[in-house]
């Protein structure tokens, strides 16, 4: 049995709950080793206090699940079948009547919740999310190794992207170039939709790459990540094409100082809020506080955004083995958009970053 699953079963015993219904595909993979994207179909893992767990999958995936490292029952359902009555039947077979079912409150949809309520009348529901979050927070050596690999691939992706910068090339073309080259090298998925934003488009933190063409003296912002063996990376670099304005250059150096100061402060015992403050103070003192309009960072692992938020006021204490991003940015419409992001893991007395693409102000010509 996977260690993680054992921890979850022990939690059921301690909390005196009978069963857990997990349906976030990342969590199913974390606890079962079976990775899948079921789209609108149901993929679930049922975990019990005293009896063996089972995986519930679309019938078309049953063979794959059986061939995975999962060693317990796999139940499949056909599209015309009612998955909920099959699940409740399988649960009743194993443990009889339920009184408490733990669910992922941050993931289960209202529709699915109503189906569970119909199938398990009178059952009360409790939340397993905080437990899963705290488990996923501290990564094992094996998980960190996969994230190091994902970081190496992210650096590779940036290298491809930088080479694709040419006057007149569209943002989307650079995105396509990066993903095409990576796929040829065996990468299946990016962590999220690759972002290449130029000029004023980069002044929107969550901008969408489009047909804007790279012009001389633009800043070009890359935000991307690669999935390696189920684990994500996430990196942002902003580079200059030609000679952007002095103001743009000044903004770049402020963001860089904020990024480096926050990373230098990461170690066990510091709080998420303190890290955010270190970066934010630098940006605020330079006069750009209002243009840094998002949190400093976020946890990551199997998912690119995980608990916790590295944000103002969060007194969450950083622990060894945690992985998260540090990504200050300044976005001034009509002037410049700059973000510099690295993800890292916390060591006994500091941290190591996953991405090593240089952060010194880089001009591509
Ligand atoms: Mn990020
Ligand atoms: Mn990012």
CSV table of C-alpha atoms and ligand atoms in Angstrom, one decimal:
chain,number,residue,atom,x,y,z
A,1,UNK,CA,0.0,0.0,0.0
A,2,UNK,CA,1.2,3.5,-0.8
A,3,UNK,CA,2.4,5.3,2.4
A,4,UNK,CA,0.0,8.1,1.7
A,5,UNK,CA,-3.0,5.8,1.6
A,6,UNK,CA,-2.0,4.3,4.9
A,7,UNK,CA,-1.8,7.8,6.5
A,8,UNK,CA,-5.3,8.5,5.2
A,9,UNK,CA,-6.7,5.2,6.7
A,10,UNK,CA,-5.1,6.1,10.0
A,11,UNK,CA,-6.7,9.5,9.9
A,12,UNK,CA,-10.1,7.7,9.4
A,13,UNK,CA,-9.4,5.7,12.5
A,14,UNK,CA,-8.3,8.7,14.6
A,15,UNK,CA,-11.3,10.8,13.5
A,16,UNK,CA,-13.6,7.8,13.8
A,17,UNK,CA,-15.0,8.3,10.3
A,18,UNK,CA,-16.0,5.4,8.1
A,19,UNK,CA,-15.1,6.4,4.5
A,20,UNK,CA,-13.7,9.0,2.2
A,21,UNK,CA,-14.8,9.8,-1.3
A,22,UNK,CA,-12.0,11.4,-3.3
A,23,UNK,CA,-12.6,12.6,-6.9
A,24,UNK,CA,-10.0,15.2,-7.6
A,25,UNK,CA,-7.9,13.4,-10.3
A,26,UNK,CA,-4.7,14.8,-8.8
A,27,UNK,CA,-5.7,13.5,-5.4
A,28,UNK,CA,-6.7,10.1,-6.8
A,29,UNK,CA,-3.3,9.9,-8.4
A,30,UNK,CA,-1.6,11.0,-5.2
A,31,UNK,CA,-3.2,8.2,-3.2
A,32,UNK,CA,-3.5,5.4,-5.7
A,33,UNK,CA,-0.7,6.0,-8.2
A,34,UNK,CA,-3.3,5.9,-11.0
A,35,UNK,CA,-3.2,9.0,-13.1
A,36,UNK,CA,-6.0,9.9,-15.4
A,37,UNK,CA,-8.1,12.8,-16.7
A,38,UNK,CA,-11.7,11.6,-16.8
A,39,UNK,CA,-13.2,14.9,-18.1
A,40,UNK,CA,-16.9,14.8,-17.2
A,41,UNK,CA,-16.9,11.1,-16.2
A,42,UNK,CA,-16.5,10.0,-12.6
A,43,UNK,CA,-13.1,8.9,-11.4
A,44,UNK,CA,-13.1,8.2,-7.7
A,45,UNK,CA,-11.2,6.6,-4.9
A,46,UNK,CA,-13.1,5.2,-1.9
A,47,UNK,CA,-11.1,4.7,1.2
A,48,UNK,CA,-12.3,2.9,4.3
A,49,UNK,CA,-11.3,2.6,7.9
A,50,UNK,CA,-10.8,-1.2,8.1
A,51,UNK,CA,-11.4,-2.7,4.7
A,52,UNK,CA,-9.5,-2.4,1.4
A,53,UNK,CA,-10.1,0.7,-0.8
A,54,UNK,CA,-11.4,0.6,-4.3
A,55,UNK,CA,-10.9,2.7,-7.5
A,56,UNK,CA,-14.0,3.6,-9.5
A,57,UNK,CA,-13.3,4.4,-13.1
A,58,UNK,CA,-15.0,4.8,-16.5
A,59,UNK,CA,-15.2,1.3,-18.0
A,60,UNK,CA,-13.0,2.4,-20.9
A,61,UNK,CA,-10.2,3.0,-18.4
A,62,UNK,CA,-10.6,-0.2,-16.3
A,63,UNK,CA,-7.9,-2.1,-18.1
A,64,UNK,CA,-5.4,0.8,-17.7
A,65,UNK,CA,-6.2,1.0,-14.0
A,66,UNK,CA,-5.8,-2.7,-13.5
A,67,UNK,CA,-2.4,-2.5,-15.3
A,68,UNK,CA,-1.3,0.4,-13.1
A,69,UNK,CA,0.5,0.0,-9.8
A,70,UNK,CA,-2.8,0.0,-7.9
A,71,UNK,CA,-3.2,-3.3,-6.1
A,72,UNK,CA,-6.8,-3.3,-4.9
A,73,UNK,CA,-10.3,-3.5,-6.6
A,74,UNK,CA,-11.1,-1.5,-9.7
A,75,UNK,CA,-14.8,-1.0,-10.5
A,76,UNK,CA,-15.8,0.3,-13.9
A,77,UNK,CA,-19.0,1.8,-15.1
A,78,UNK,CA,-20.4,2.2,-18.6
A,79,UNK,CA,-21.7,5.5,-19.8
A,80,UNK,CA,-25.4,4.5,-19.7
A,81,UNK,CA,-25.0,3.2,-16.1
A,82,UNK,CA,-25.7,5.3,-13.0
A,83,UNK,CA,-22.3,5.6,-11.4
A,84,UNK,CA,-23.7,6.8,-8.1
A,85,UNK,CA,-25.9,3.8,-7.4
A,86,UNK,CA,-22.9,1.5,-8.3
A,87,UNK,CA,-20.7,3.4,-5.9
A,88,UNK,CA,-23.2,3.2,-3.1
A,89,UNK,CA,-23.8,-0.5,-3.7
A,90,UNK,CA,-20.1,-1.2,-3.6
A,91,UNK,CA,-19.7,0.8,-0.4
A,92,UNK,CA,-22.7,-1.0,1.3
A,93,UNK,CA,-21.2,-4.4,0.3
A,94,UNK,CA,-18.0,-3.5,2.1
A,95,UNK,CA,-19.1,-1.7,5.2
A,96,UNK,CA,-22.9,-1.7,5.4
A,97,UNK,CA,-24.6,1.5,6.3
A,98,UNK,CA,-22.6,4.7,6.5
A,99,UNK,CA,-23.1,7.5,9.0
A,100,UNK,CA,-20.2,9.9,8.0
A,101,UNK,CA,-18.6,10.3,4.6
A,102,UNK,CA,-15.6,12.5,4.2
A,103,UNK,CA,-15.5,14.5,0.9
A,104,UNK,CA,-13.3,17.1,-0.8
A,105,UNK,CA,-15.2,20.3,-0.1
A,106,UNK,CA,-12.9,22.3,-2.3
A,107,UNK,CA,-13.5,20.1,-5.3
A,108,UNK,CA,-16.8,18.2,-5.2
A,109,UNK,CA,-19.4,19.9,-7.4
A,110,UNK,CA,-22.8,20.6,-6.0
A,111,UNK,CA,-24.3,18.2,-8.6
A,112,UNK,CA,-22.1,15.4,-7.4
A,113,UNK,CA,-22.8,16.3,-3.8
A,114,UNK,CA,-26.5,16.0,-4.4
A,115,UNK,CA,-26.0,12.6,-6.0
A,116,UNK,CA,-24.1,11.4,-2.9
A,117,UNK,CA,-26.9,12.8,-0.7
A,118,UNK,CA,-29.5,10.9,-2.7
A,119,UNK,CA,-27.5,7.6,-2.6
A,120,UNK,CA,-26.6,7.9,1.1
A,121,UNK,CA,-29.7,9.4,2.7
A,122,UNK,CA,-29.1,10.5,6.3
A,123,UNK,CA,-25.3,10.5,6.0
A,124,UNK,CA,-23.4,13.5,7.3
A,125,UNK,CA,-20.5,14.8,5.3
A,126,UNK,CA,-17.2,16.1,6.7
A,127,UNK,CA,-14.3,17.7,4.9
A,128,UNK,CA,-11.1,15.8,4.1
A,129,UNK,CA,-9.5,18.7,2.2
A,130,UNK,CA,-7.5,20.1,5.2
A,131,UNK,CA,-6.0,16.7,5.8
A,132,UNK,CA,-5.1,16.2,2.2
A,133,UNK,CA,-3.6,19.7,2.0
A,134,UNK,CA,-1.4,19.1,5.0
A,135,UNK,CA,-0.2,15.8,3.6
A,136,UNK,CA,0.6,17.1,0.2
A,137,UNK,CA,2.3,20.1,1.6
A,138,UNK,CA,5.6,18.4,2.6
A,139,UNK,CA,7.1,16.5,-0.4
A,140,UNK,CA,9.0,13.3,-0.2
A,141,UNK,CA,12.5,13.0,-1.7
A,142,UNK,CA,11.0,11.1,-4.6
A,143,UNK,CA,8.4,13.9,-5.3
A,144,UNK,CA,11.1,16.5,-5.1
A,145,UNK,CA,13.3,14.6,-7.5
A,146,UNK,CA,10.4,14.6,-10.0
A,147,UNK,CA,10.0,18.4,-9.5
A,148,UNK,CA,13.7,18.9,-10.1
A,149,UNK,CA,13.3,17.2,-13.4
A,150,UNK,CA,10.2,19.3,-14.2
A,151,UNK,CA,12.3,22.4,-13.5
A,152,UNK,CA,15.1,21.2,-15.9
A,153,UNK,CA,12.5,20.9,-18.6
A,154,UNK,CA,11.1,24.3,-17.8
A,155,UNK,CA,14.5,25.8,-18.3
A,156,UNK,CA,14.7,23.9,-21.6
A,157,UNK,CA,11.4,25.4,-22.6
A,158,UNK,CA,12.6,28.9,-21.9
A,159,UNK,CA,15.7,28.3,-23.9
A,160,UNK,CA,13.6,27.3,-26.9
A,161,UNK,CA,11.3,30.3,-26.4
A,162,UNK,CA,14.2,32.8,-26.2
A,163,UNK,CA,15.6,31.4,-29.5
A,164,UNK,CA,12.2,31.9,-31.2
A,165,UNK,CA,12.1,35.6,-30.5
A,166,UNK,CA,12.3,37.6,-33.7
A,167,UNK,CA,10.8,40.8,-34.9
A,168,UNK,CA,7.3,40.3,-36.3
A,169,UNK,CA,6.8,36.8,-34.8
A,170,UNK,CA,3.4,36.4,-33.1
A,171,UNK,CA,3.1,35.4,-29.4
A,172,UNK,CA,1.2,32.3,-30.4
A,173,UNK,CA,3.9,31.2,-32.8
A,174,UNK,CA,6.4,31.2,-30.0
A,175,UNK,CA,4.0,29.2,-27.8
A,176,UNK,CA,3.6,26.7,-30.6
A,177,UNK,CA,7.4,26.5,-31.2
A,178,UNK,CA,8.0,25.7,-27.5
A,179,UNK,CA,5.4,23.1,-27.2
A,180,UNK,CA,6.2,21.4,-30.5
A,181,UNK,CA,9.9,21.1,-29.6
A,182,UNK,CA,9.1,19.7,-26.2
A,183,UNK,CA,6.6,17.2,-27.5
A,184,UNK,CA,9.1,15.9,-30.0
A,185,UNK,CA,11.4,15.4,-27.0
A,186,UNK,CA,8.8,13.3,-25.2
A,187,UNK,CA,7.0,15.8,-23.0
A,188,UNK,CA,3.2,15.1,-22.9
A,189,UNK,CA,1.8,18.0,-20.9
A,190,UNK,CA,2.6,21.5,-19.9
A,191,UNK,CA,1.6,22.5,-16.4
A,192,UNK,CA,-0.9,25.1,-17.8
A,193,UNK,CA,-1.3,27.0,-21.1
A,194,UNK,CA,2.0,28.5,-22.0
A,195,UNK,CA,2.1,32.2,-21.8
A,196,UNK,CA,4.2,34.4,-24.1
A,197,UNK,CA,3.2,38.1,-23.7
A,198,UNK,CA,4.9,41.0,-25.4
A,199,UNK,CA,4.9,44.7,-25.0
A,200,UNK,CA,1.7,46.0,-23.4
A,201,UNK,CA,0.1,42.5,-23.3
A,202,UNK,CA,2.7,41.6,-20.6
A,203,UNK,CA,1.2,44.3,-18.4
A,204,UNK,CA,-1.7,41.9,-17.7
A,205,UNK,CA,-0.6,39.3,-15.1
A,206,UNK,CA,-2.9,36.6,-16.6
A,207,UNK,CA,-2.9,37.8,-20.2
A,208,UNK,CA,-3.7,35.5,-23.1
A,209,UNK,CA,-1.1,35.1,-25.9
A,210,UNK,CA,-2.5,36.1,-29.2
A,211,UNK,CA,-1.6,37.5,-32.6
A,212,UNK,CA,0.4,40.5,-31.3
A,213,UNK,CA,3.7,40.5,-33.1
A,214,UNK,CA,7.0,41.1,-31.3
A,215,UNK,CA,8.3,44.6,-31.9
A,216,UNK,CA,11.7,46.0,-31.5
A,217,UNK,CA,12.3,47.3,-27.9
A,218,UNK,CA,9.6,45.1,-26.3
A,219,UNK,CA,9.8,43.2,-23.1
A,220,UNK,CA,8.7,39.6,-23.6
A,221,UNK,CA,7.3,37.7,-20.7
A,222,UNK,CA,7.3,33.9,-20.6
A,223,UNK,CA,5.3,32.0,-18.0
A,224,UNK,CA,5.3,28.3,-18.4
A,225,UNK,CA,5.7,24.9,-16.8
A,226,UNK,CA,6.3,21.3,-17.8
A,227,UNK,CA,4.8,18.2,-16.2
A,228,UNK,CA,7.3,15.5,-15.4
A,229,UNK,CA,6.0,12.1,-14.2
A,230,UNK,CA,2.9,13.8,-12.8
A,231,UNK,CA,4.7,16.7,-11.1
A,232,UNK,CA,4.6,20.3,-12.3
A,233,UNK,CA,7.1,23.2,-12.7
A,234,UNK,CA,6.2,26.9,-13.0
A,235,UNK,CA,8.6,29.6,-14.1
A,236,UNK,CA,8.5,33.2,-15.4
A,237,UNK,CA,11.2,35.1,-17.1
A,238,UNK,CA,10.9,38.5,-18.7
A,239,UNK,CA,13.6,39.4,-21.4
A,240,UNK,CA,14.2,42.4,-23.5
A,241,UNK,CA,14.1,42.4,-27.3
A,242,UNK,CA,16.2,45.4,-28.3
A,243,UNK,CA,16.3,48.4,-26.0
A,244,UNK,CA,13.1,48.8,-23.9
A,245,UNK,CA,12.7,52.2,-22.1
A,246,UNK,CA,14.7,53.1,-19.1
A,247,UNK,CA,11.5,52.9,-17.0
A,248,UNK,CA,11.0,49.3,-18.1
A,249,UNK,CA,14.6,48.5,-17.2
A,250,UNK,CA,14.1,50.1,-13.8
A,251,UNK,CA,10.9,48.1,-13.2
A,252,UNK,CA,12.8,44.9,-14.1
A,253,UNK,CA,15.5,45.5,-11.5
A,254,UNK,CA,13.0,46.2,-8.8
A,255,UNK,CA,11.1,43.0,-9.5
A,256,UNK,CA,14.4,41.1,-9.6
A,257,UNK,CA,15.4,42.5,-6.2
A,258,UNK,CA,12.1,41.5,-4.7
A,259,UNK,CA,12.4,38.0,-6.2
A,260,UNK,CA,15.9,37.5,-4.9
A,261,UNK,CA,15.3,39.0,-1.4
A,262,UNK,CA,12.2,36.7,-0.9
A,263,UNK,CA,14.1,33.6,-2.0
A,264,UNK,CA,17.0,34.5,0.2
A,265,UNK,CA,14.6,34.7,3.2
A,266,UNK,CA,13.0,31.2,2.7
A,267,UNK,CA,13.8,28.8,5.4
A,268,UNK,CA,11.9,26.7,7.9
A,269,UNK,CA,10.2,28.9,10.5
A,270,UNK,CA,9.5,32.0,8.4
A,271,UNK,CA,5.9,32.7,7.6
A,272,UNK,CA,4.2,32.9,4.2
A,273,UNK,CA,3.1,36.5,5.1
A,274,UNK,CA,6.7,37.5,6.1
A,275,UNK,CA,8.0,36.4,2.7
A,276,UNK,CA,5.2,38.3,0.9
A,277,UNK,CA,6.1,41.4,2.9
A,278,UNK,CA,9.8,41.2,2.1
A,279,UNK,CA,9.1,41.3,-1.7
A,280,UNK,CA,6.2,43.7,-1.4
A,281,UNK,CA,8.1,46.2,0.7
A,282,UNK,CA,10.8,46.4,-1.9
A,283,UNK,CA,8.3,47.1,-4.6
A,284,UNK,CA,6.3,49.5,-2.5
A,285,UNK,CA,9.3,51.5,-1.4
A,286,UNK,CA,10.3,51.8,-5.1
A,287,UNK,CA,6.9,53.4,-5.7
A,288,UNK,CA,5.2,50.5,-7.5
A,289,UNK,CA,3.2,48.9,-4.7
A,290,UNK,CA,-0.2,49.4,-6.4
A,291,UNK,CA,1.2,47.6,-9.5
A,292,UNK,CA,2.0,44.4,-7.7
A,293,UNK,CA,-1.6,43.2,-7.6
A,294,UNK,CA,-1.3,39.5,-6.7
A,295,UNK,CA,0.1,37.3,-4.0
A,296,UNK,CA,3.8,36.5,-3.9
A,297,UNK,CA,3.4,32.8,-4.6
A,298,UNK,CA,1.6,29.5,-4.2
A,299,UNK,CA,2.3,25.9,-3.3
A,300,UNK,CA,2.8,23.4,-6.1
A,301,UNK,CA,3.3,19.7,-6.7
A,302,UNK,CA,1.0,17.5,-8.7
A,303,UNK,CA,-1.1,20.6,-9.3
A,304,UNK,CA,0.4,23.8,-10.3
A,305,UNK,CA,-1.5,25.7,-7.7
A,306,UNK,CA,-1.6,24.0,-4.3
A,307,UNK,CA,-2.0,25.1,-0.7
A,308,UNK,CA,-0.7,27.4,0.8
A,309,UNK,CA,-0.9,30.9,-0.6
A,310,UNK,CA,2.3,32.9,0.0
A,311,UNK,CA,0.4,36.1,0.7
A,312,UNK,CA,0.0,39.1,2.9
A,313,UNK,CA,-1.1,38.3,6.4
A,314,UNK,CA,-0.8,34.5,6.1
A,315,UNK,CA,0.9,33.3,9.3
A,316,UNK,CA,1.4,29.8,7.9
A,317,UNK,CA,4.8,28.6,9.0
A,318,UNK,CA,7.2,27.3,6.2
A,319,UNK,CA,8.5,23.8,6.8
A,320,UNK,CA,11.3,21.7,5.3
A,321,UNK,CA,10.1,19.8,2.2
A,322,UNK,CA,7.5,22.4,1.2
A,323,UNK,CA,7.5,23.5,-2.5
A,324,UNK,CA,6.2,26.9,-3.6
A,325,UNK,CA,6.7,29.7,-6.0
A,326,UNK,CA,8.1,33.2,-5.5
A,327,UNK,CA,6.7,35.4,-8.3
A,328,UNK,CA,6.7,39.2,-7.7
A,329,UNK,CA,5.6,41.3,-10.6
A,330,UNK,CA,4.9,44.9,-11.6
A,331,UNK,CA,2.4,45.7,-14.3
A,332,UNK,CA,2.0,49.3,-15.5
A,333,UNK,CA,-0.2,49.6,-18.5
A,334,UNK,CA,1.5,51.4,-21.3
A,335,UNK,CA,4.9,51.2,-19.6
A,336,UNK,CA,5.9,47.6,-18.8
A,337,UNK,CA,4.9,44.2,-17.4
A,338,UNK,CA,7.5,42.3,-15.6
A,339,UNK,CA,7.3,39.1,-13.5
A,340,UNK,CA,10.1,36.9,-12.3
A,341,UNK,CA,9.1,33.6,-10.9
A,342,UNK,CA,11.0,30.6,-9.5
A,343,UNK,CA,9.7,27.6,-7.6
A,344,UNK,CA,11.7,26.1,-4.8
A,345,UNK,CA,11.8,23.4,-2.1
A,346,UNK,CA,12.6,24.2,1.4
A,347,UNK,CA,15.7,22.6,2.9
A,348,UNK,CA,16.8,22.3,6.6
A,349,UNK,CA,18.3,25.8,6.5
A,350,UNK,CA,17.2,27.5,3.4
A,351,UNK,CA,15.9,26.5,0.0
A,352,UNK,CA,16.9,25.3,-3.5
A,353,UNK,CA,15.2,26.6,-6.6
A,354,UNK,CA,14.0,24.3,-9.4
A,355,UNK,CA,14.8,26.6,-12.3
A,356,UNK,CA,18.1,28.0,-13.2
A,357,UNK,CA,17.6,30.2,-16.3
A,358,UNK,CA,19.6,33.4,-15.5
A,359,UNK,CA,17.7,36.3,-14.0
A,360,UNK,CA,20.1,39.0,-14.9
A,361,UNK,CA,18.6,41.6,-17.3
A,362,UNK,CA,18.9,39.8,-20.6
A,363,UNK,CA,18.7,41.4,-24.0
A,364,UNK,CA,17.9,39.3,-27.0
A,365,UNK,CA,18.8,40.8,-30.4
B,1,LIG,MN1,3.0,30.5,-10.4
B,2,LIG,MN1,3.8,30.9,-13.5
